[in-house]
Coordinates of C-alpha atoms in Angstrom, one line a residue:
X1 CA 94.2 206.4 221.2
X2 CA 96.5 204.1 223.0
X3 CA 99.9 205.7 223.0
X4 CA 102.2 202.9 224.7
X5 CA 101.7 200.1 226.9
X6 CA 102.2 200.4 230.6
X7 CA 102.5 198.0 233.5
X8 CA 99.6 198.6 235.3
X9 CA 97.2 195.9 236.1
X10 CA 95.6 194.0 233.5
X11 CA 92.5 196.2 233.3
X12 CA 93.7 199.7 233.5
X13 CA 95.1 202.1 230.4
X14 CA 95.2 205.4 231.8
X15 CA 98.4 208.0 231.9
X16 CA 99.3 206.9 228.5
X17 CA 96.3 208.1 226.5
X18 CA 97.1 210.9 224.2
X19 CA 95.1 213.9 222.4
X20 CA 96.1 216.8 220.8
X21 CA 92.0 217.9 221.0
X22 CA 90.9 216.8 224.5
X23 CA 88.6 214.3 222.8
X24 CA 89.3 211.5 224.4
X25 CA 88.2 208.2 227.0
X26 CA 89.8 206.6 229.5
X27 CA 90.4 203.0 228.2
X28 CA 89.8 199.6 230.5
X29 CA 90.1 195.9 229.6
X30 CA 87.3 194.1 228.9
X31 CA 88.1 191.9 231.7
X32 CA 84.9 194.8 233.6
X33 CA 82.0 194.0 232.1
X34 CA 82.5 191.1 229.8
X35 CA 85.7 189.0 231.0
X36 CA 85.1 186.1 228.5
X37 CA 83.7 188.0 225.4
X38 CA 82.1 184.8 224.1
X39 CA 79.1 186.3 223.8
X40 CA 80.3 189.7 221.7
X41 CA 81.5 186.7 219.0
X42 CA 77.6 185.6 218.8
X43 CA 76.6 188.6 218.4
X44 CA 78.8 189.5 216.0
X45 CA 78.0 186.3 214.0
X46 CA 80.2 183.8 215.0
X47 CA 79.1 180.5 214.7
X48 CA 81.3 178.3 216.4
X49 CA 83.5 179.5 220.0
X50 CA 86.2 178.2 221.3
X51 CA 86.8 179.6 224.6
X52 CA 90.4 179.1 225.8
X53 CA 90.6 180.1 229.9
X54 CA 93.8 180.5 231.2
X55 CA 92.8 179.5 234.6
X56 CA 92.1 175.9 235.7
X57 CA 88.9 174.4 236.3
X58 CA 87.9 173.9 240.0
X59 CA 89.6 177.8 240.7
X60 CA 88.8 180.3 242.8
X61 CA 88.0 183.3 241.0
X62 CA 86.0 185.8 243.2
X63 CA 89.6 186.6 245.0
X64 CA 90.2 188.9 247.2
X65 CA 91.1 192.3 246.3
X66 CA 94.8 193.4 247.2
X67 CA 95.8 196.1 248.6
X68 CA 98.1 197.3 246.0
X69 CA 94.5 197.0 243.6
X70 CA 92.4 198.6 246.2
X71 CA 94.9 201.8 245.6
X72 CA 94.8 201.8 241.7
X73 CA 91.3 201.5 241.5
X74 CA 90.5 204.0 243.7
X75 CA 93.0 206.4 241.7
X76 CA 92.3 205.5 238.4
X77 CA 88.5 204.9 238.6
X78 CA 87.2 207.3 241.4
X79 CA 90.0 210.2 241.9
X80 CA 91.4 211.2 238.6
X81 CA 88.8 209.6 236.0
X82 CA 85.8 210.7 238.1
X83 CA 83.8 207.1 237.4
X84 CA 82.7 206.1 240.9
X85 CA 80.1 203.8 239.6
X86 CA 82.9 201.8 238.0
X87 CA 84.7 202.3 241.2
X88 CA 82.1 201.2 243.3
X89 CA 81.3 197.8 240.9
X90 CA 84.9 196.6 241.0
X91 CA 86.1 197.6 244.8
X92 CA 82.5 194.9 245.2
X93 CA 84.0 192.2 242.7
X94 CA 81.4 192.8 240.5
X95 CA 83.9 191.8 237.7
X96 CA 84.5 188.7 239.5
X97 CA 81.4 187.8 240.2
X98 CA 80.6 188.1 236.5
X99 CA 83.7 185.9 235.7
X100 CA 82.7 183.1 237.7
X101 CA 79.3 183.2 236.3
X102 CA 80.7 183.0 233.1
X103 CA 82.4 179.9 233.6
X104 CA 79.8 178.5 235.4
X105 CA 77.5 179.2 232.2
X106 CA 80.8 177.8 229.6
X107 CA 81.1 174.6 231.5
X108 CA 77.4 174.0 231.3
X109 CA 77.2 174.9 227.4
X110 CA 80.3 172.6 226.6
X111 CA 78.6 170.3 228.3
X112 CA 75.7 170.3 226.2
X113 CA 75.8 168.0 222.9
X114 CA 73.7 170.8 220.9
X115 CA 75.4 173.4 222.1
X116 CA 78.3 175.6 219.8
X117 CA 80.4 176.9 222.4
X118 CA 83.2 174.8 223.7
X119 CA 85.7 175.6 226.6
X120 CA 88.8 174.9 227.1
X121 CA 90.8 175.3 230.6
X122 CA 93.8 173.1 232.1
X123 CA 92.5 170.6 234.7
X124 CA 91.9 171.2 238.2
X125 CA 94.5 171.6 240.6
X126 CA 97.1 172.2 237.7
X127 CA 99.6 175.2 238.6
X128 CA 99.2 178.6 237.9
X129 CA 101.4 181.0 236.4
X130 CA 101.2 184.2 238.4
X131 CA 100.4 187.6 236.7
X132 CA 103.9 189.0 237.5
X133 CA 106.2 186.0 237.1
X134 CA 109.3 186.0 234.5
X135 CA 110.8 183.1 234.2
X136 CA 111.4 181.4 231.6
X137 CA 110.6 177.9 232.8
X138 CA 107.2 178.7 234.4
X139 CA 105.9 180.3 231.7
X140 CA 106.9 177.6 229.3
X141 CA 105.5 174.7 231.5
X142 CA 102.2 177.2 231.7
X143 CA 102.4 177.1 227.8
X144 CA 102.7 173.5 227.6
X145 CA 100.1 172.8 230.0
X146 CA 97.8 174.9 227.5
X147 CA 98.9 173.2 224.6
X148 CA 98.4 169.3 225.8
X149 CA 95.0 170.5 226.7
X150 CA 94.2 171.9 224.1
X151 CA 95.2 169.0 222.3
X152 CA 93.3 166.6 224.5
X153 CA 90.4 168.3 223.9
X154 CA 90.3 169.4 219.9
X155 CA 91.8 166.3 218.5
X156 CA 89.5 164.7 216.0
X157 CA 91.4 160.8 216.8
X158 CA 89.4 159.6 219.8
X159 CA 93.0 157.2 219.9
X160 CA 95.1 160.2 220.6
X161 CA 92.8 161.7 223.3
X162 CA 94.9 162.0 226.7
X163 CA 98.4 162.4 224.7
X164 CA 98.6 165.5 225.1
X165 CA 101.4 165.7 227.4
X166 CA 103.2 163.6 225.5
X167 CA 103.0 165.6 222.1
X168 CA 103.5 168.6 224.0
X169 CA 106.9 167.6 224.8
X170 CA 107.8 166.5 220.7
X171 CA 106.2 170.0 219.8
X172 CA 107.6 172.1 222.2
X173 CA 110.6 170.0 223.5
X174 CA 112.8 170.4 226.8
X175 CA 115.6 172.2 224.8
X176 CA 113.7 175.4 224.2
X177 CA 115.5 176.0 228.1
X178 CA 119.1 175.0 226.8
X179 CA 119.3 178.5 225.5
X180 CA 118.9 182.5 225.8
X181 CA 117.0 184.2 223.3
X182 CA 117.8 187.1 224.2
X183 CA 121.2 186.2 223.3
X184 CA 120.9 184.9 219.9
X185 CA 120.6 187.2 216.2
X186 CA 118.4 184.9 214.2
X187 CA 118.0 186.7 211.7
X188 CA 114.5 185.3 210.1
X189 CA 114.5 182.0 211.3
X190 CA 113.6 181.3 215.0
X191 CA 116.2 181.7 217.8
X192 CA 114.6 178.1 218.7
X193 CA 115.3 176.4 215.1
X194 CA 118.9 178.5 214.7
X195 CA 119.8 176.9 218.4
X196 CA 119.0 173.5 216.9
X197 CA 120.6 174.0 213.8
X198 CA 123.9 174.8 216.2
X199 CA 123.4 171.8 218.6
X200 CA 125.2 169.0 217.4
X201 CA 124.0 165.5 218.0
X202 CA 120.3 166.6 218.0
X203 CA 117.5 165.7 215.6
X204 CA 114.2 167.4 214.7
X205 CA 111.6 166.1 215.5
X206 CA 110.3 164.0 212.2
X207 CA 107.1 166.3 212.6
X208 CA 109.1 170.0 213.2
X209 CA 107.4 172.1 210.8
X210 CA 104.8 170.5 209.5
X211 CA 100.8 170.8 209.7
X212 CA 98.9 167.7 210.7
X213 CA 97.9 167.0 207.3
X214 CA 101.9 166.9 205.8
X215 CA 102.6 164.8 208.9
X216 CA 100.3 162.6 208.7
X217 CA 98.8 162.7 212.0
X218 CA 95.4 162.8 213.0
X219 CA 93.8 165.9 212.7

């Protein structure tokens, strides 16, 4: 059982396992053995996947292991939960080996017209948002970035294909940054609409709100 969540790296759960009986497992993301679980779905009886990557197309992924990484996963993996194998697999990017074979095999099946698997990543040389950055206007141009492809790309309209920038910026608008959530009792609304209804001189946007359908917009 997962007690709390911790700040190590993506892929390790370790100190903050709990048992009152001993009976327990050391718990690792999936990100090991099956980075993009779009397989698991399949198998599970999916029939239909949607694959959304976070990383642009035309990325390195094999990396190069830090450091810093080299030192956790030699403590977490080899020293204290005694699984060199696992050690030995990551400290040789097995896991990114696997994750660039994934893409590799996603691109080629949405690709294919017959195929049922579709993926969807932000175009090449788009910028990244780093694993450790804060700030609030990176991660909401990341976001952004995610939405207008996503758009782009699931849009039924063929007319509205490549707007995706644009009705990322009605949806999620520049004056999300005007203000400090963090600063703001909303109560049950969003701190986003409760700074809106505040601002004078602003206007929602005539589809804030609304689903595709109610808005009449294509779908």
């Amino acid at each position: 059982n997962n007690k709390k969540g911790s700040g190590k790296p993506k892929y390790i759960v370790g100190n903050d396992i709990a048992s009152s009986d001993n009976d327990y497992e050391p718990l690792a993301d999936a990100l090991i053995y099956e980075p993009l679980p779009y397989k698991t779905a399949l198998a599970q009886g999916a029939t239909h996947v949607v694959m959304l990557r976070s990383r642009p197309d035309g990325v390195d992924v094999t990396g190069k292991t830090s450091i810093f990484e080299k030192m956790i996963l030699h403590r977490f993996f080899k020293r204290k939960n005694k699984l060199p194998d696992i050690y030995k697999y990551m400290r040789r990017h097995g896991h990114k080996k696997l994750y660039a074979k994934q893409v590799i095999e996603l691109n080629e099946a949405s690709n294919d017209a017959n195929s049922n698997i579709m993926a969807i990543a932000v175009p090449p040389g788009s910028p990244e948002v780093t694993k450790l950055e804060t700030g609030r206007e990176a991660i909401f141009e990341g976001v952004r970035r995610g939405f207008a492809r996503a758009y782009d790309c699931l849009v039924e309209d063929p007319k509205e294909r490549g707007r995706g920038e644009i009705v990322a910026k009605q949806c999620l608008p520049d004056e999300i940054l005007e203000y400090d959530p963090m600063l703001i009792d909303a109560g049950n609304v969003s701190a986003f609409e409760y700074f809106l209804n505040e601002k004078e001189g602003y206007e929602y946007p005539p589809t804030f709100g609304k689903t595709a359908l109610e808005a009449n917009l294509p779908r």
